[in-house]
Each structure stands twice: as C-alpha cells, then as structure tokens.
CSV table of C-alpha atoms in Angstrom, one decimal:
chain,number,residue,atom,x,y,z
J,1,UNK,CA,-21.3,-32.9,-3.7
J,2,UNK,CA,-21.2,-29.5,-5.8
J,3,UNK,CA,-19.9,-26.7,-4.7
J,4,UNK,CA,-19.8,-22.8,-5.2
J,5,UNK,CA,-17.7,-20.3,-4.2
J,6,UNK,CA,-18.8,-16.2,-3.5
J,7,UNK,CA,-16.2,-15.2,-1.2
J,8,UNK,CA,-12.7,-13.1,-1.1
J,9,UNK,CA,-10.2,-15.0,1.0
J,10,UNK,CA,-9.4,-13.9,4.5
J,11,UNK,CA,-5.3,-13.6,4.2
J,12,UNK,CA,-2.3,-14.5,6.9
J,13,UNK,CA,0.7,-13.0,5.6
J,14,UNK,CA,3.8,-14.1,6.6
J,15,UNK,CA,7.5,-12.9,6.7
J,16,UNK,CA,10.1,-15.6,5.4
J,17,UNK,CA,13.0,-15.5,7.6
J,18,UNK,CA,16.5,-16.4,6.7
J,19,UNK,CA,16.1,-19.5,9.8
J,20,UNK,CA,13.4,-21.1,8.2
J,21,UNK,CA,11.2,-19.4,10.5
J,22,UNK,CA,8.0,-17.3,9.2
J,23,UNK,CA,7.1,-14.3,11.2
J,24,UNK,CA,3.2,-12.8,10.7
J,25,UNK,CA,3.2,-9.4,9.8
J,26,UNK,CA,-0.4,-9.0,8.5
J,27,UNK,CA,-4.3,-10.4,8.6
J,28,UNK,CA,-6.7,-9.3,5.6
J,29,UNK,CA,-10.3,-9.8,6.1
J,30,UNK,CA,-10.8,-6.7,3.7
J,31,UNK,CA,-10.2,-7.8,0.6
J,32,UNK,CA,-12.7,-7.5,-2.4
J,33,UNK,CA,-11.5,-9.9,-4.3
J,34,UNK,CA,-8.8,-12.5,-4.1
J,35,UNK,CA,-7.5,-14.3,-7.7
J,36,UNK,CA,-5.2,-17.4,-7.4
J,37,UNK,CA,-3.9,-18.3,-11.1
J,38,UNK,CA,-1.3,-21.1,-12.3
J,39,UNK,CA,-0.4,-21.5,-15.5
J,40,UNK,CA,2.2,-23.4,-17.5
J,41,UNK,CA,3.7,-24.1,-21.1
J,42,UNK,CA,3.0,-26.7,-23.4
J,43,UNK,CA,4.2,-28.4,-26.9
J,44,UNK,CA,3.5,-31.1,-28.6
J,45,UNK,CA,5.3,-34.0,-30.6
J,46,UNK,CA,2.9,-34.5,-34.2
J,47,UNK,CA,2.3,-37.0,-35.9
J,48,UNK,CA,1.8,-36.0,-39.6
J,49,UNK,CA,1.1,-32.5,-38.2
J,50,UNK,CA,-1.7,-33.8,-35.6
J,51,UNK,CA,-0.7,-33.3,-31.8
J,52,UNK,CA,0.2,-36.8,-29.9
J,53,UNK,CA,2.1,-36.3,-27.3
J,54,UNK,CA,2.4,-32.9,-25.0
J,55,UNK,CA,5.2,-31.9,-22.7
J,56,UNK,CA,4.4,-29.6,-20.1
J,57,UNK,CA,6.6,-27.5,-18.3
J,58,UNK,CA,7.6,-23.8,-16.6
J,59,UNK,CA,4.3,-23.8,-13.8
J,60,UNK,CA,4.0,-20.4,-12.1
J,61,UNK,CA,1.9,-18.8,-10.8
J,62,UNK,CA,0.1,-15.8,-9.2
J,63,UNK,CA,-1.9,-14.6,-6.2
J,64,UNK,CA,-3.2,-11.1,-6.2
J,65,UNK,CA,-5.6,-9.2,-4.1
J,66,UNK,CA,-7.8,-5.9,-4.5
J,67,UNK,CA,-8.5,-3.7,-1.9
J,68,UNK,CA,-10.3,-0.3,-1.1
J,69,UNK,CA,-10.3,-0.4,2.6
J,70,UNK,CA,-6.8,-1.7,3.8
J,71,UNK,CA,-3.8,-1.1,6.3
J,72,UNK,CA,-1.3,1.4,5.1
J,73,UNK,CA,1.3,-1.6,5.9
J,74,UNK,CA,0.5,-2.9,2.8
J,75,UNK,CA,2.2,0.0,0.7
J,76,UNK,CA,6.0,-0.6,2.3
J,77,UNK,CA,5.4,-4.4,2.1
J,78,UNK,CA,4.4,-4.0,-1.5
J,79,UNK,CA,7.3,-1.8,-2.3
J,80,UNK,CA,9.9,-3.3,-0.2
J,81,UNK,CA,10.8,-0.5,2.2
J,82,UNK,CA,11.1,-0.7,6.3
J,83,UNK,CA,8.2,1.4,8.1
J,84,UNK,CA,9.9,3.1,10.8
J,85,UNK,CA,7.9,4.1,14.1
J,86,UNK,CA,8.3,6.9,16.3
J,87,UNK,CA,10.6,9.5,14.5
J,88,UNK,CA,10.3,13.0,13.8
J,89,UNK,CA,10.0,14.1,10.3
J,90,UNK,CA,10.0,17.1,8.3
J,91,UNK,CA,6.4,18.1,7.2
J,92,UNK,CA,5.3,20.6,4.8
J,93,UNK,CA,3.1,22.8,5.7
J,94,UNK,CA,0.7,25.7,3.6
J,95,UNK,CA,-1.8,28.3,5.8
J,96,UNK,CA,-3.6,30.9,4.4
J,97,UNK,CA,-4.2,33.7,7.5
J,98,UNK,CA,-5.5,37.1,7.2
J,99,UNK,CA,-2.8,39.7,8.8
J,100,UNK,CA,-3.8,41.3,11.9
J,101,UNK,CA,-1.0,44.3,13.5
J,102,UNK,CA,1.2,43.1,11.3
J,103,UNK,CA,1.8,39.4,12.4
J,104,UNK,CA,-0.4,35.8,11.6
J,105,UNK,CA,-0.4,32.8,13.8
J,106,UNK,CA,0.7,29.6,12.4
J,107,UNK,CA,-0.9,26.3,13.6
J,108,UNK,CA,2.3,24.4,14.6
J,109,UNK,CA,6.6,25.8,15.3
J,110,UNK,CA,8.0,26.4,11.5
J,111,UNK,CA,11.6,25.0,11.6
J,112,UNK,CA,14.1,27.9,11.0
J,113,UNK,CA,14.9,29.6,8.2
J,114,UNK,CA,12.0,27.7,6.0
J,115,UNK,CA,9.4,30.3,6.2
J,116,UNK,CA,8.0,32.1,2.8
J,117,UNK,CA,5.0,34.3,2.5
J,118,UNK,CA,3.6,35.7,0.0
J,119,UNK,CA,0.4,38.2,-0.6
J,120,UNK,CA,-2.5,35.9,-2.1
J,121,UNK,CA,-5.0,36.9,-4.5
J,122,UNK,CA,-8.8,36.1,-3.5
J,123,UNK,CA,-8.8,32.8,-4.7
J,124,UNK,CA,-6.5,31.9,-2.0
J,125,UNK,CA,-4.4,30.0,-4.1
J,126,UNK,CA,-2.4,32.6,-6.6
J,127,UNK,CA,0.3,34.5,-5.4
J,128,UNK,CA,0.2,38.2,-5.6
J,129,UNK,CA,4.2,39.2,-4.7
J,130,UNK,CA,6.8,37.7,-2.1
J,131,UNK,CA,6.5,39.3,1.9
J,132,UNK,CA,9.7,39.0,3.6
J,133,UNK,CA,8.7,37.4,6.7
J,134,UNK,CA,10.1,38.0,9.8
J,135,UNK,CA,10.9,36.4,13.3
J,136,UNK,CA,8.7,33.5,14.9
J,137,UNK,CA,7.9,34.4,18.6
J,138,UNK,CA,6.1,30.6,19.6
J,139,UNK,CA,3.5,30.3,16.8
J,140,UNK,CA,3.5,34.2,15.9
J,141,UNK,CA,5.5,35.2,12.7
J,142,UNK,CA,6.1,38.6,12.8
J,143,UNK,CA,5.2,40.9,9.0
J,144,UNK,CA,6.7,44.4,10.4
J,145,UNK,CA,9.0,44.7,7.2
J,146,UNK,CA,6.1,44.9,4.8
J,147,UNK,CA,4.0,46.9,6.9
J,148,UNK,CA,0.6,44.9,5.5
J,149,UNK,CA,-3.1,46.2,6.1
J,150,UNK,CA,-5.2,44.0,8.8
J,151,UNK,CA,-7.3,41.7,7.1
J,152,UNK,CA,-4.9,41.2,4.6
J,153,UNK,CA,-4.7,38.0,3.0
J,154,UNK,CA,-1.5,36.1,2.8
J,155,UNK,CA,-0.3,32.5,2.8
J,156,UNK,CA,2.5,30.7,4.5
J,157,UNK,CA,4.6,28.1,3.2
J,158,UNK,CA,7.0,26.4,5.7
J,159,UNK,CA,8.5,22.9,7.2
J,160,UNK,CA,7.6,21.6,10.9
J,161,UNK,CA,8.4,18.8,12.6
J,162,UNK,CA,6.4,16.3,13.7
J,163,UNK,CA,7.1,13.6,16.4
J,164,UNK,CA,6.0,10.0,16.3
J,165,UNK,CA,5.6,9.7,12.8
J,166,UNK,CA,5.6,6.4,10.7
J,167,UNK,CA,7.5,6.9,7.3
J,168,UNK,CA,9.4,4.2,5.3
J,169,UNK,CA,11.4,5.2,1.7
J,170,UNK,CA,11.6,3.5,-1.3
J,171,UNK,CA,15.1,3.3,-2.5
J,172,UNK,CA,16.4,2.3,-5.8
J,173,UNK,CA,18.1,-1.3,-4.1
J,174,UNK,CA,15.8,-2.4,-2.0
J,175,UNK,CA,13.1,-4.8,-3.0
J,176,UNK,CA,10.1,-6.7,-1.3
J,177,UNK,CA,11.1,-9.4,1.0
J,178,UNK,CA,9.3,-13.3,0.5
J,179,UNK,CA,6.4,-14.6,2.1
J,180,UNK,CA,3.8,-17.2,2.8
J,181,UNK,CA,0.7,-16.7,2.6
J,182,UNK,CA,-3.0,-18.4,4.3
J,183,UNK,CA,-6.2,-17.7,2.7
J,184,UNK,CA,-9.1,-18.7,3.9
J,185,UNK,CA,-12.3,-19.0,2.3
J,186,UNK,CA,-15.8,-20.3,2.6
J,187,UNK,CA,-17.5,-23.0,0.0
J,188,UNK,CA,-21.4,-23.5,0.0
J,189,UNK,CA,-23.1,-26.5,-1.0
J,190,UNK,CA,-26.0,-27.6,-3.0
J,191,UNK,CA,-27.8,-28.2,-0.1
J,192,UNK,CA,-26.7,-24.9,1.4
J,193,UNK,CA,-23.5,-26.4,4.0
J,194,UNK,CA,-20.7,-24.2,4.5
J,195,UNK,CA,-17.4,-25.5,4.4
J,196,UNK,CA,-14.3,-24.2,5.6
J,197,UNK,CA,-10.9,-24.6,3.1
J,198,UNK,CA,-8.3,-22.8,3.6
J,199,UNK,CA,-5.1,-22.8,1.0
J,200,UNK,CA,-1.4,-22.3,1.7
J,201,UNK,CA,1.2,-20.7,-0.2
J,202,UNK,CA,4.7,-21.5,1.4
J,203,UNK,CA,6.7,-19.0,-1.0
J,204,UNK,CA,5.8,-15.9,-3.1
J,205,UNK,CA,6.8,-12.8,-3.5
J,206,UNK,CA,5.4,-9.3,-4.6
J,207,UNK,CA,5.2,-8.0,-7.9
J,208,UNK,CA,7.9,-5.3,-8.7
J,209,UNK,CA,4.7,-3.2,-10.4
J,210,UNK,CA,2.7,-0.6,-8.2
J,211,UNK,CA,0.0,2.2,-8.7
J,212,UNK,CA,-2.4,4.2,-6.9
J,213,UNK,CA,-4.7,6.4,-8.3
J,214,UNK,CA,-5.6,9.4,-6.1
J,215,UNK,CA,-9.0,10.5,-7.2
J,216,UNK,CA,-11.6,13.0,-6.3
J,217,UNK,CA,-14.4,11.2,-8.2
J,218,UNK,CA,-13.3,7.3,-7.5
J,219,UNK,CA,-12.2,5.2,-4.3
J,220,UNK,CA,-8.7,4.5,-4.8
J,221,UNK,CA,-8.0,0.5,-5.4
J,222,UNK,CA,-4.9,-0.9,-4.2
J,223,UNK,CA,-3.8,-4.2,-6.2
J,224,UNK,CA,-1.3,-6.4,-4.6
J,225,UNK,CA,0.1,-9.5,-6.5
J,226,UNK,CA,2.0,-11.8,-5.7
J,227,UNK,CA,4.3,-14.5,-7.6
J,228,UNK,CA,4.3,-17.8,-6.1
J,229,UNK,CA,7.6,-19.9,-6.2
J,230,UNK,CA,8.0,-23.3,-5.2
J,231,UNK,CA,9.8,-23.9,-1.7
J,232,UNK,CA,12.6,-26.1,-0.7
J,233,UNK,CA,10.2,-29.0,-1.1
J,234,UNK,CA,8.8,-28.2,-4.8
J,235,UNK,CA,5.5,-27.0,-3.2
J,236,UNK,CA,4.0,-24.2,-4.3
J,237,UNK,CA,0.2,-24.3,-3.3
J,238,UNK,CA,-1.7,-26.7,-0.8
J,239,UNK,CA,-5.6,-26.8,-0.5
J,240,UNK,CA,-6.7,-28.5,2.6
J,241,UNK,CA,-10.9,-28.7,3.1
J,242,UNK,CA,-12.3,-29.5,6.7
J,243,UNK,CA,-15.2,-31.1,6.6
C-alpha cells in the first residue's frame, strides 16, 4: 500500500537524566512543520577511475521544528538556561503623564533612587531637558523643584519590582541539556486509511544557533533543531507504524 504524508509531527520532549531516567518537560501539537534529516559520508574504491566499491560512514543527523504559536519554555530549553518561577524581578518601566499641582501618578511603586524625568516634546518620545524629581508618596512622585505648569507633558523612566515572575539567563557556560524526543504523525492511504506512526529519538540535543526576529510587519518564527546522537545502544531513530 502507498502512502502520503501532510502532517507536522505532534512532539513529547523529554529530559535525559543522569539515572537513565527521562523526565517530560514538553508536548508540541503546534508545530508548522517538523523536518527529520540523516545523512552520511561516502567514498569509493575505483577501478580504473570508475566507482566499485563505496564505504559509508559518519551518520548524523537532525530533527528541527518551526513554530509561530508556541510555549515560551521553548526559548530556555533551546538556550540552555533554568526558568525560575515565582521571584521578584527588576522591571523597567517608561510613562508619559501630564503634570497636574506639580506631581504625576505612576502606575506601579518605583524602587528608590531609580527615578528620572524629563520634559517631553509633543511627540512623546524626545526629551526636552532633565526635571529633578522628587519624593514618591505611594504611586505619587512629587515635581515641586521644577515648579512645572499643569498639563505639562513629561515622561518617567524608572525600575519596579514585580512578584512572581518567570525569568531564566543565558550565561556564557551553560549549554542545552539532552533529550528524547516522540513525534507523532498521521499517514493516509491510497484508499484514504489513516495510520498512526509515531518515531522515537532516544538522544539529541539542541543546536547551539538561535534567532528571533521581532517584527512589526511579520509573525515571528521560532526554529528549533535538534542533533540526534546515537544512545548507549547505537540507536539513533526508531519508526514504529500501528496498523
């Protein structure tokens, strides 16, 4: 029987643990495309300069994904950082406010001594001259040393922090941790019979390479490949088809 295949995989990823163990971390069912490659090298012995005899060699291979709709998990996974949950973080923060008696009302607490104002001009964007700023009573800020007109235009520049925040860093040492990885996918018949296959990966790892486009114009595309590696066994890719 024939068979064709329009689908992107449906993807288990999985954490390798140093016991053997895998731990899942992830399920994609968002994916726009899913590419599995292999390749390897090859010479030949000649015979009077005519190939006889090839020798294959150094198989690798790749798994790669593209995505414009996914989990923000996949950016520390990709670039090998821990996602912490919960903690409070320094934000930046910019407000433009019009003055009114000599004080504007910030949105959220500025963290001490990280406040700058300055007079803006009417694109709300350039910066006319610095306004010392003075105390924060709650989420007033206090303008009594420049002695500003009401309705004046001015914006705010300051740091606040904000509780139960996910973050992770990228460092210079740390890189992405192995995995396994299940995709499943759907073949369709000649006669029109879906059948379920589903291929495992037992070791791979991500690509040190990452970019993200942010764009006004386009949907940003996240691209996520993966090297496979061969496992304890020598495995590095298993197809198994249910009928």
């Amino acid at each position: 029987m024939n068979y064709a295949i329009k689908d992107a995989s449906d993807v288990q990823l999985l954490r390798r643990n140093a016991d053997g163990t895998k731990t899942p971390v992830l399920f994609s069912d968002y994916a726009n495309s899913t590419t599995l490659e292999f390749t390897s090298d090859r010479v030949f012995a000649t015979a009077k300069g005519v190939n006889k005899v090839a020798f294959d060699n150094n198989k690798s291979g790749t798994f790669a994904l593209e995505m414009q709709v996914f989990e923000l998990k996949w950016l520390s996974i990709l670039l090998g950082a821990d996602e912490n949950s919960g903690a409070t973080k320094e934000i930046a923060k910019r407000e433009v406010l019009a003055v009114a008696d000599n004080k504007v009302t910030l949105k959220t607490a500025p963290k001490a001594g990280t406040v700058a104002v300055f007079k803006v001009d009417v694109d709300n964007r350039s910066h006319l001259e610095e306004v010392t700023p003075g105390s924060v009573t709650g989420l007033d800020l206090d303008l009594t040393a420049a002695a500003l007109a009401n309705d004046t235009k001015v914006v705010v520049y300051y740091l606040t922090e904000q509780a139960n925040s996910k973050s992770f860093i990228i460092t210079d040492s740390n890189f992405a941790d192995n995995y396994g990885i299940y995709g499943d996918t759907m073949l369709t018949s000649e006669m029109g019979v879906d059948q379920f296959i589903q291929f495992r990966l037992p070791n791979c790892r991500p690509q040190g390479n990452f970019s993200v486009s942010f764009s006004a114009s386009d949907v940003a595309t996240i691209s996520a490949t993966f090297d496979i590696l061969s496992d304890e066994h020598g495995d590095m890719c298993e197809f198994t088809y249910i009928q």
